[in-house]
Coordinates of C-alpha atoms and ligand atoms in Angstrom, one line a residue:
M13 CA 7.5 -35.1 0.6
L14 CA 9.3 -32.1 2.0
N15 CA 11.4 -32.0 -1.1
A16 CA 8.6 -32.6 -3.6
S17 CA 8.0 -30.0 -6.3
L18 CA 4.6 -28.3 -6.6
K19 CA 3.8 -30.5 -9.6
E20 CA 4.7 -33.6 -7.6
L21 CA 2.6 -32.5 -4.6
S22 CA -0.3 -31.8 -7.0
G23 CA 0.0 -35.2 -8.4
L24 CA 0.1 -36.9 -5.0
L25 CA -3.0 -34.9 -4.0
A26 CA -4.9 -35.8 -7.2
A27 CA -4.0 -39.5 -6.8
K28 CA -5.2 -39.3 -3.2
K29 CA -1.8 -40.6 -2.0
I30 CA -2.0 -37.8 0.5
S31 CA -4.6 -35.3 1.6
S32 CA -4.3 -31.6 1.9
V33 CA -4.9 -31.9 5.7
E34 CA -2.0 -34.4 6.0
L35 CA 0.3 -32.3 3.8
T36 CA -0.6 -29.1 5.8
Q37 CA -0.1 -30.9 9.1
T38 CA 3.4 -32.1 7.9
F39 CA 4.5 -28.6 7.3
L40 CA 2.9 -27.3 10.5
D41 CA 4.9 -29.9 12.4
R42 CA 8.0 -28.8 10.6
I43 CA 7.4 -25.2 11.5
A44 CA 6.8 -26.1 15.1
A45 CA 10.1 -27.9 15.2
L46 CA 12.3 -25.5 13.3
N47 CA 10.7 -22.0 13.5
P48 CA 12.1 -21.4 17.0
S49 CA 15.6 -21.5 15.6
L50 CA 14.8 -19.5 12.4
N51 CA 12.0 -17.1 13.4
A52 CA 10.8 -17.2 9.8
F53 CA 7.1 -16.9 10.7
I54 CA 5.3 -14.1 12.5
T55 CA 1.9 -15.8 12.6
V56 CA 1.0 -19.5 12.4
D57 CA -2.6 -20.5 12.9
A58 CA -3.0 -24.3 12.6
E59 CA -6.8 -24.2 12.9
K60 CA -7.3 -21.7 10.1
S61 CA -4.8 -23.5 7.8
L62 CA -6.3 -26.9 8.5
A63 CA -9.9 -25.6 7.9
Q64 CA -8.7 -24.4 4.4
A65 CA -7.1 -27.8 3.9
R66 CA -10.3 -29.6 4.6
V67 CA -12.2 -27.5 2.0
A68 CA -9.4 -28.2 -0.5
D69 CA -9.8 -31.9 0.1
E70 CA -13.5 -31.6 -0.6
R71 CA -12.7 -29.8 -3.8
I72 CA -10.2 -32.4 -4.9
A73 CA -12.8 -35.2 -4.1
A74 CA -15.3 -33.3 -6.2
G75 CA -12.9 -33.4 -9.1
K76 CA -12.6 -29.6 -9.2
A77 CA -9.0 -29.1 -8.3
G78 CA -6.6 -26.8 -10.0
A79 CA -2.8 -27.0 -10.1
L80 CA -2.3 -25.6 -6.6
T81 CA -5.4 -26.8 -4.9
G82 CA -4.5 -28.3 -1.4
I83 CA -0.9 -27.1 -1.4
P84 CA 0.1 -24.9 1.6
F85 CA 1.9 -21.6 0.9
A86 CA 3.6 -19.2 3.3
Q87 CA 2.5 -15.6 2.7
K88 CA 4.8 -12.6 3.4
D89 CA 3.3 -10.6 6.2
I90 CA 3.0 -7.6 3.9
F91 CA -0.2 -9.1 2.4
C92 CA -3.5 -8.4 4.1
A93 CA -5.3 -11.6 4.7
R94 CA -8.8 -11.5 6.2
D95 CA -8.8 -12.3 9.9
W96 CA -5.1 -12.9 9.9
L97 CA -2.7 -10.6 11.7
S98 CA -1.1 -8.6 9.0
T99 CA 1.8 -6.7 10.6
C100 CA 4.3 -5.8 7.9
G101 CA 7.0 -6.5 10.5
S102 CA 6.1 -3.4 12.5
K103 CA 5.0 -2.6 16.0
M104 CA 2.7 -0.1 14.2
L105 CA 0.6 -2.9 12.9
A106 CA 1.3 -5.5 15.5
N107 CA -2.3 -5.7 16.5
F108 CA -3.8 -5.3 13.0
S109 CA -6.1 -8.0 11.8
A110 CA -6.9 -7.3 8.1
P111 CA -10.6 -6.9 7.3
Y112 CA -10.0 -8.0 3.7
D113 CA -7.8 -10.1 1.4
A114 CA -5.1 -8.7 -0.8
H115 CA -5.5 -9.6 -4.5
V116 CA -2.6 -12.1 -4.2
I117 CA -4.2 -13.8 -1.2
E118 CA -7.5 -13.8 -3.0
Q119 CA -5.9 -15.5 -6.0
F120 CA -4.3 -18.2 -3.9
N121 CA -7.7 -18.8 -2.1
R122 CA -9.5 -19.0 -5.4
A123 CA -7.0 -21.6 -6.6
G124 CA -7.8 -23.6 -3.4
A125 CA -4.3 -23.2 -1.9
V126 CA -3.8 -23.3 1.9
N127 CA -2.4 -20.3 3.8
L128 CA 0.3 -21.9 6.0
G129 CA 1.1 -18.7 7.9
K130 CA 2.6 -15.2 7.6
T131 CA 6.3 -14.8 7.2
N132 CA 8.7 -12.5 9.0
M133 CA 10.1 -9.5 7.1
D134 CA 12.0 -6.3 7.6
E135 CA 9.7 -3.6 9.0
F136 CA 7.6 -2.2 6.1
A137 CA 9.9 -4.1 3.7
M138 CA 12.8 -1.7 4.4
G139 CA 16.0 -3.7 4.7
S140 CA 18.3 -6.3 3.2
S141 CA 19.0 -8.4 6.2
N142 CA 15.7 -9.0 8.1
E143 CA 17.1 -7.5 11.2
T144 CA 14.6 -4.6 11.3
S145 CA 11.5 -6.6 12.1
F146 CA 9.7 -5.7 15.3
F147 CA 9.2 -9.5 15.7
G148 CA 13.0 -10.2 15.8
K149 CA 15.6 -11.1 13.3
V150 CA 15.3 -14.1 11.0
R151 CA 18.2 -16.5 10.8
N152 CA 19.6 -18.1 7.6
P153 CA 19.2 -21.9 7.6
W154 CA 22.6 -22.4 5.9
D155 CA 24.3 -20.7 8.9
V156 CA 22.1 -19.5 11.7
D157 CA 24.6 -16.8 12.7
R158 CA 24.0 -15.1 9.3
V159 CA 21.3 -13.0 7.8
P160 CA 18.7 -14.5 5.4
G161 CA 18.7 -11.3 3.4
G162 CA 15.7 -9.0 3.2
S163 CA 13.1 -7.9 3.2
S164 CA 11.4 -11.2 2.3
G165 CA 13.9 -13.1 4.5
G166 CA 11.3 -15.0 6.4
S167 CA 9.8 -16.4 3.2
A168 CA 13.2 -17.3 1.8
A169 CA 14.4 -19.0 5.0
A170 CA 11.1 -20.9 5.2
V171 CA 11.4 -22.2 1.7
A172 CA 15.1 -23.1 2.1
A173 CA 14.5 -25.0 5.3
R174 CA 11.5 -26.8 3.9
L175 CA 9.0 -25.2 6.3
C176 CA 6.7 -24.7 3.3
P177 CA 6.7 -25.9 -0.3
A178 CA 6.9 -22.3 -1.5
A179 CA 6.1 -18.7 -0.5
T180 CA 5.3 -15.2 -1.7
G181 CA 7.6 -12.2 -1.4
T182 CA 7.7 -8.6 -2.5
D183 CA 10.5 -6.7 -4.2
T184 CA 10.9 -2.9 -4.2
G185 CA 14.7 -2.9 -4.7
G186 CA 15.7 -6.6 -4.5
S187 CA 13.7 -8.1 -1.6
I188 CA 12.7 -11.2 -3.5
R189 CA 16.0 -11.8 -5.4
Q190 CA 18.5 -11.0 -2.7
P191 CA 17.1 -13.2 0.0
A192 CA 16.5 -15.9 -2.7
A193 CA 20.2 -15.7 -3.5
L194 CA 21.3 -15.8 0.2
N195 CA 19.1 -18.8 0.9
G196 CA 19.8 -20.9 -2.2
I197 CA 16.2 -20.7 -3.6
T198 CA 14.6 -19.4 -6.8
G199 CA 12.6 -16.1 -6.8
L200 CA 11.0 -13.9 -9.4
K201 CA 10.1 -10.3 -9.4
P202 CA 7.7 -9.8 -12.3
T203 CA 7.4 -6.8 -14.6
Y204 CA 5.9 -3.9 -12.7
G205 CA 2.1 -4.0 -13.0
T206 CA 1.9 -7.7 -13.6
V207 CA 0.8 -8.7 -10.1
S208 CA -1.8 -6.4 -8.4
R209 CA -0.6 -4.4 -5.4
Y210 CA -4.2 -4.3 -3.9
G211 CA -4.0 -5.2 -0.2
M212 CA -0.2 -5.3 -0.3
I213 CA 1.0 -2.9 2.3
A214 CA 2.7 -0.1 0.4
F215 CA 6.3 0.9 0.7
A216 CA 7.3 2.6 -2.5
S217 CA 4.3 2.2 -4.8
S218 CA 6.1 2.9 -8.2
L219 CA 8.6 0.1 -7.4
D220 CA 6.8 -2.5 -5.2
Q221 CA 6.0 -5.8 -7.0
A222 CA 5.0 -9.2 -5.6
G223 CA 6.3 -12.5 -6.8
P224 CA 6.9 -16.1 -6.1
M225 CA 9.8 -17.6 -3.9
A226 CA 10.2 -21.3 -4.5
R227 CA 12.7 -24.0 -5.0
S228 CA 12.6 -24.1 -8.7
A229 CA 11.7 -22.0 -11.8
E230 CA 9.1 -24.6 -12.6
D231 CA 7.4 -23.9 -9.3
C232 CA 7.7 -20.2 -9.8
A233 CA 5.9 -20.5 -13.1
L234 CA 3.0 -22.3 -11.5
M235 CA 2.7 -19.7 -8.9
M236 CA 2.8 -16.9 -11.4
N237 CA -0.1 -18.5 -13.2
V238 CA -2.1 -17.9 -10.0
M239 CA -0.6 -14.5 -8.9
A240 CA -0.6 -12.5 -12.2
G241 CA -3.6 -10.9 -13.8
F242 CA -5.4 -7.6 -14.2
D243 CA -7.1 -6.1 -11.1
S244 CA -9.1 -2.9 -11.5
R245 CA -8.5 -2.1 -7.8
D246 CA -4.8 -1.3 -8.5
S247 CA -4.5 1.6 -10.9
T248 CA -1.1 0.4 -12.1
S249 CA -2.3 -3.1 -12.8
L250 CA -1.8 -3.9 -16.5
E251 CA -4.6 -5.0 -18.6
R252 CA -3.1 -7.9 -20.5
E253 CA -4.2 -11.2 -21.7
K254 CA -3.7 -14.1 -19.2
E255 CA -0.6 -16.0 -20.0
D256 CA 0.7 -19.5 -19.1
Y257 CA 4.1 -18.9 -17.5
S258 CA 5.0 -22.5 -17.9
R259 CA 4.6 -22.5 -21.7
D260 CA 8.3 -22.1 -22.6
L261 CA 9.9 -24.1 -19.9
D262 CA 11.0 -26.9 -22.1
K263 CA 12.4 -24.9 -25.0
P264 CA 16.1 -25.5 -25.7
L265 CA 18.5 -22.5 -25.1
Q266 CA 20.2 -22.8 -28.5
G267 CA 21.0 -19.3 -29.7
L268 CA 19.9 -17.5 -26.5
R269 CA 21.9 -14.2 -26.3
I270 CA 23.0 -13.5 -22.7
G271 CA 24.2 -10.0 -22.0
L272 CA 26.8 -9.6 -19.3
P273 CA 27.0 -6.1 -17.9
R274 CA 30.6 -5.0 -17.5
E275 CA 29.5 -2.9 -14.4
Y276 CA 28.2 -6.1 -12.6
F277 CA 31.5 -7.9 -12.8
A278 CA 33.7 -5.0 -11.4
E279 CA 34.9 -3.8 -8.1
G280 CA 32.8 -4.7 -5.1
L281 CA 32.0 -8.2 -6.3
S282 CA 33.4 -10.8 -3.9
A283 CA 35.6 -13.5 -5.5
D284 CA 33.6 -16.5 -4.4
V285 CA 30.4 -15.1 -5.9
A286 CA 32.2 -14.2 -9.1
R287 CA 33.5 -17.8 -9.4
A288 CA 30.1 -19.4 -9.0
V289 CA 28.5 -17.0 -11.5
E290 CA 31.3 -17.6 -14.1
A291 CA 30.7 -21.3 -13.7
A292 CA 27.0 -20.9 -14.3
L293 CA 27.7 -18.8 -17.4
A294 CA 29.9 -21.6 -18.7
E295 CA 27.1 -24.0 -18.1
Y296 CA 24.8 -21.8 -20.2
R297 CA 27.3 -21.8 -23.0
R298 CA 27.3 -25.6 -22.9
L299 CA 23.5 -25.5 -23.2
G300 CA 23.8 -23.5 -26.4
A301 CA 23.6 -19.9 -25.3
E302 CA 26.1 -17.3 -26.3
T303 CA 27.3 -14.4 -24.1
V304 CA 27.9 -10.9 -25.1
E305 CA 29.4 -8.1 -23.1
I306 CA 27.1 -5.1 -22.6
S307 CA 27.2 -2.0 -20.6
L308 CA 24.7 -0.4 -18.1
P309 CA 26.7 2.8 -17.6
N310 CA 24.4 4.4 -15.1
T311 CA 24.5 1.4 -12.6
R312 CA 26.4 3.5 -10.0
L313 CA 23.5 5.9 -9.9
S314 CA 20.9 3.4 -9.0
I315 CA 21.5 3.3 -5.3
P316 CA 21.4 7.1 -4.8
V317 CA 18.4 7.4 -7.1
Y318 CA 16.5 4.7 -5.2
Y319 CA 17.3 6.2 -1.9
V320 CA 15.7 9.5 -2.9
L321 CA 12.6 8.0 -4.7
A322 CA 11.8 5.1 -2.4
P323 CA 12.0 7.2 0.9
A324 CA 9.9 9.9 -0.9
E325 CA 7.2 7.5 -1.7
A326 CA 7.5 5.8 1.7
S327 CA 7.2 9.0 3.6
S328 CA 3.9 9.7 1.8
N329 CA 2.6 6.1 2.1
L330 CA 3.4 5.8 5.8
A331 CA 1.6 9.1 6.6
R332 CA -1.5 7.0 7.1
Y333 CA -0.2 5.5 10.3
D334 CA -1.4 8.2 12.6
G335 CA -2.9 6.3 15.5
V336 CA -6.4 7.3 14.5
R337 CA -7.7 4.7 12.1
Y338 CA -6.0 1.5 12.9
G339 CA -2.8 0.0 14.3
Y340 CA -0.8 1.2 17.2
R341 CA -1.7 4.3 19.3
A342 CA 0.5 5.6 22.1
P343 CA -1.2 4.9 25.4
E344 CA -0.6 8.3 26.9
Y345 CA -0.6 11.7 25.1
G346 CA -1.7 15.3 25.4
D347 CA -3.4 16.9 22.4
L348 CA -3.9 15.5 18.9
T349 CA -0.5 16.5 17.6
D350 CA 1.2 15.0 20.7
M351 CA -0.8 11.8 20.0
Y352 CA 0.5 11.7 16.4
Q353 CA 4.0 12.3 17.5
K354 CA 4.1 9.8 20.3
T355 CA 2.3 7.2 18.2
R356 CA 4.8 7.5 15.3
A357 CA 7.8 7.8 17.6
Q358 CA 6.9 4.6 19.4
G359 CA 5.3 2.6 16.6
F360 CA 8.1 2.9 14.0
G361 CA 11.6 1.5 14.2
A362 CA 14.8 3.3 13.4
E363 CA 15.2 2.4 9.8
V364 CA 11.6 3.4 9.0
K365 CA 12.1 6.7 10.7
R366 CA 15.3 7.3 8.8
R367 CA 13.4 6.7 5.5
I368 CA 10.5 8.9 6.5
M369 CA 12.9 11.7 7.4
I370 CA 14.9 11.4 4.1
G371 CA 11.7 11.2 2.1
T372 CA 10.2 14.3 3.8
Y373 CA 13.4 16.2 3.2
V374 CA 13.7 15.4 -0.5
L375 CA 10.0 16.3 -1.1
S376 CA 10.2 19.6 0.9
A377 CA 9.5 22.7 -1.2
G378 CA 13.1 24.0 -1.3
Y379 CA 14.7 20.7 -2.3
Y380 CA 12.0 19.0 -4.5
D381 CA 13.7 20.0 -7.8
A382 CA 17.2 19.3 -6.6
Y383 CA 16.5 15.8 -5.3
Y384 CA 13.1 14.3 -6.3
I385 CA 12.9 15.7 -9.8
Q386 CA 16.6 15.1 -10.5
A387 CA 16.2 11.4 -9.3
Q388 CA 13.2 11.0 -11.6
K389 CA 15.3 12.1 -14.6
L390 CA 18.1 9.7 -13.7
R391 CA 15.6 6.9 -13.3
R392 CA 14.7 7.5 -16.9
L393 CA 18.4 7.2 -17.9
I394 CA 18.7 4.0 -16.0
A395 CA 15.7 2.6 -17.9
Q396 CA 17.2 3.7 -21.2
D397 CA 20.4 1.8 -20.4
F398 CA 18.4 -1.4 -20.3
E399 CA 16.5 -0.5 -23.4
A400 CA 19.8 -0.2 -25.3
A401 CA 21.1 -3.4 -23.7
F402 CA 18.1 -5.4 -24.9
R403 CA 18.9 -4.5 -28.5
Q404 CA 22.0 -6.6 -28.1
C405 CA 20.8 -9.5 -26.0
D406 CA 17.7 -11.5 -24.9
V407 CA 18.4 -11.7 -21.2
I408 CA 21.0 -10.1 -18.9
M409 CA 22.8 -12.2 -16.4
G410 CA 25.1 -11.5 -13.5
P411 CA 25.4 -11.9 -9.7
T412 CA 22.2 -11.2 -7.7
S413 CA 24.2 -9.9 -4.7
P414 CA 27.8 -8.9 -4.3
T415 CA 28.4 -11.2 -1.4
T416 CA 26.9 -14.3 0.2
A417 CA 25.0 -14.0 3.5
F418 CA 26.8 -11.8 5.9
R419 CA 26.9 -12.1 9.7
L420 CA 24.0 -11.0 11.8
G421 CA 24.8 -7.5 13.1
E422 CA 27.7 -7.0 10.6
K423 CA 26.1 -4.1 8.7
S424 CA 23.5 -3.0 11.2
D425 CA 25.4 0.2 12.2
D426 CA 26.3 1.1 8.6
P427 CA 23.2 1.8 6.5
V428 CA 25.2 2.6 3.4
S429 CA 27.0 -0.7 3.3
M430 CA 23.7 -2.4 3.9
Y431 CA 22.1 -0.4 1.0
L432 CA 25.0 -1.6 -1.3
S433 CA 23.8 -5.2 -1.0
D434 CA 21.2 -4.3 -3.6
I435 CA 23.6 -2.7 -6.1
Y436 CA 22.7 -5.3 -8.8
T437 CA 19.0 -5.6 -8.2
I438 CA 17.7 -2.0 -7.6
A439 CA 18.1 -0.7 -11.2
V440 CA 15.7 -3.5 -12.3
N441 CA 12.9 -2.0 -10.1
L442 CA 13.7 1.5 -11.2
A443 CA 13.2 0.4 -14.8
G444 CA 10.1 -1.8 -14.0
L445 CA 11.7 -4.9 -15.5
P446 CA 11.4 -8.5 -14.4
G447 CA 14.3 -10.1 -12.6
M448 CA 14.9 -13.4 -11.0
S449 CA 17.5 -15.2 -8.8
V450 CA 18.5 -18.8 -9.4
P451 CA 20.8 -20.8 -7.1
C452 CA 24.2 -21.3 -8.9
G453 CA 26.6 -22.8 -6.5
F454 CA 28.3 -22.1 -3.2
G455 CA 30.8 -19.6 -2.0
D456 CA 33.2 -19.6 0.9
G457 CA 31.9 -21.4 3.9
G458 CA 29.3 -23.3 1.9
L459 CA 27.0 -20.3 1.5
P460 CA 24.6 -20.2 -1.4
V461 CA 25.2 -17.9 -4.4
G462 CA 22.5 -16.6 -6.7
L463 CA 22.6 -15.9 -10.4
Q464 CA 20.4 -13.0 -11.5
I465 CA 18.5 -13.2 -14.7
V466 CA 16.9 -9.9 -16.0
G467 CA 14.5 -9.9 -18.9
N468 CA 12.9 -7.3 -21.1
Y469 CA 9.3 -6.2 -20.2
F470 CA 7.0 -9.2 -20.0
A471 CA 9.8 -11.7 -20.7
E472 CA 9.0 -13.8 -17.6
A473 CA 8.3 -16.9 -19.6
R474 CA 11.6 -16.7 -21.4
M475 CA 13.5 -16.1 -18.1
L476 CA 11.7 -19.0 -16.5
N477 CA 12.7 -21.1 -19.5
A478 CA 16.4 -20.0 -19.1
A479 CA 16.3 -20.8 -15.4
H480 CA 14.5 -24.2 -15.8
Q481 CA 16.9 -25.5 -18.5
Y482 CA 19.8 -24.6 -16.1
Q483 CA 18.0 -26.4 -13.3
L484 CA 17.6 -29.5 -15.4
A485 CA 21.4 -29.5 -16.0
T486 CA 22.4 -28.6 -12.4
D487 CA 21.3 -29.6 -8.9
W488 CA 22.2 -26.4 -6.8
H489 CA 18.5 -25.8 -6.3
L490 CA 18.1 -29.2 -4.7
R491 CA 20.8 -28.9 -2.1
L492 CA 19.6 -28.9 1.5
P493 CA 20.9 -26.5 4.2
P494 CA 22.7 -28.2 7.1
L495 CA 19.7 -27.4 9.4
C496 CA 17.6 -29.9 7.3
E497 CA 20.1 -32.8 7.3
Ligands
LIG510 N1 16.9 -3.5 0.6 C1 16.1 -2.5 -0.1 C2 15.6 -1.5 0.9 O1 15.9 -1.5 2.0 C3 15.0 -3.1 -0.9 C4 13.9 -3.6 -0.1 C5 12.8 -4.2 -0.9 O2 12.9 -4.6 -2.0 N2 11.6 -4.2 -0.3 O3 14.8 -0.6 0.6

C-alpha cells in the first residue's frame, strides 16, 4: 500500500478494501517511525488527520467520493491551514496558528482529502538545501548525510520515503523541481497564475507558484485537477476554463519536438547527471520524439536577475512581520522602534536577513533604476528567449539541477554556490512558464537525477503526457531509497 499510486489508493478506498482511517493511520505510523531520522514534518496531528479521515469514510460510504477523497496528503508548511500551526519554517511564525485555509488547502478539503501534516521547509522558502529551517535540517532518504534540496525539501523527502502518498510544494526559483530531482520524485511547477496564492505565505509574489510533488506524473495530474482553478482572492489568479490535466497522459510521443538548450549542457553540469539525462533523451527518441538543439542565450543572467527581484519582493512582503499583529515578538524591548528591531533581529534567520538587506538596498531611491528596473528589463529578455525557443520545439528538456544531492553543510557558508543549484530552474519562474522534474536515473553513489521538462504557457497536460509516457517505459520513479528497504 505504501507504494500504491493515487489511482490505486482511490480504487482500494472505493472498493472498501481499506478505509481512509486505516490508510491515514498507516502513514501516521510510518511518520512516527521514520520522521525522527528525516525531520520532514514540522507538525503532525494524528487526531485532526483521523477526524478528517472519518468524514472521508462517511462520504465514500454515501457514494459521494471524488478521485482524492480519503487520501492523505502532506502540506508544505507555507500554506495556512485553519487551526494548524503554519510556520513557514521560521521562528517568526513558530507560534502562528492560521485562522483560515489557503486556497490550496481549501481545494484539498473540498475534494475530501486528508491533511496528514505540515512539512518542513527552508525559512520563508529561501534556500536550496533545507538547512535554513528554524525547525532543523531535513535529511535526504537516499543518504541521510545529504541535503534533500529546498525549499520544499520536507515534502520531497516525505514522498520519497513513503511517509505520505504525495505532497504539495511551492516553487519561486526551483523549490519544487530541485528537491524533486534530489529525492527521485516527480514535481510540477505550473504556469504562473494557475494555482491561487491565497493563503500561501508570500516570498516573491511575481514568482511564487504552488504545485504537486508525487511519485509519478499520473499522480501529479490528479492533484493538479484539485489544485488549479480561478480564485478571485488572488489578483494574479488566471480566469481560465477548468481543465483535466490527465486528458493527454496516454497520447503517444510520436513527433514530439524536444528542444535541448545548449546552455544547459555546458560547463558546471556534473558528468554523472549529464549521463543520466542523455540516457533519458535517448529513451525519448526511442519513444518517437525528436530532439533539436536550441539556445537560451540569457541563461547566465537568470541567477543575478533573480537575486535582485526575489529579495526586492521578499523585503516588501516580509515587512509585515513586525511583532505587532501576529507571530513572534521580542520579550524585552524599549520603545516601538526597538521592539521592531529586536523582534526582526531575533525572529528571522541569517538567510532571510541577507535577502531583506539585499532587497531593501536594490529598492532604495539611489539604486532602484540601476538594479531593480534593470533586472526587470533582463527578465523580459529571458522570457523572450523561451518565446523564440518554443517556435522550434514543443517542450524543452535538460537537467533539473547541475549535481545530485550534496552533503549537509557543504554549501552553507557559500551562498553563491548554493544559489547556483537553481541555474536551470530559475529562468522558468522569471518567464512564468510551467516546469517539471522527473526521475531519470542515478548518479555517483546511487543518488537520484532529475530530468527537467519545460513547456510553453499552459502546456501542463502536454508535459505530463511526456513524463507519463517516459514513466511507462522506465522504472526510475518506482525505485525505493535505502531507508525504505
Ligand atoms: N533556491 C531558491 C532561493 O533560495 C529558490 C527557492 C524557491 O523556489 N522557493 O530563493
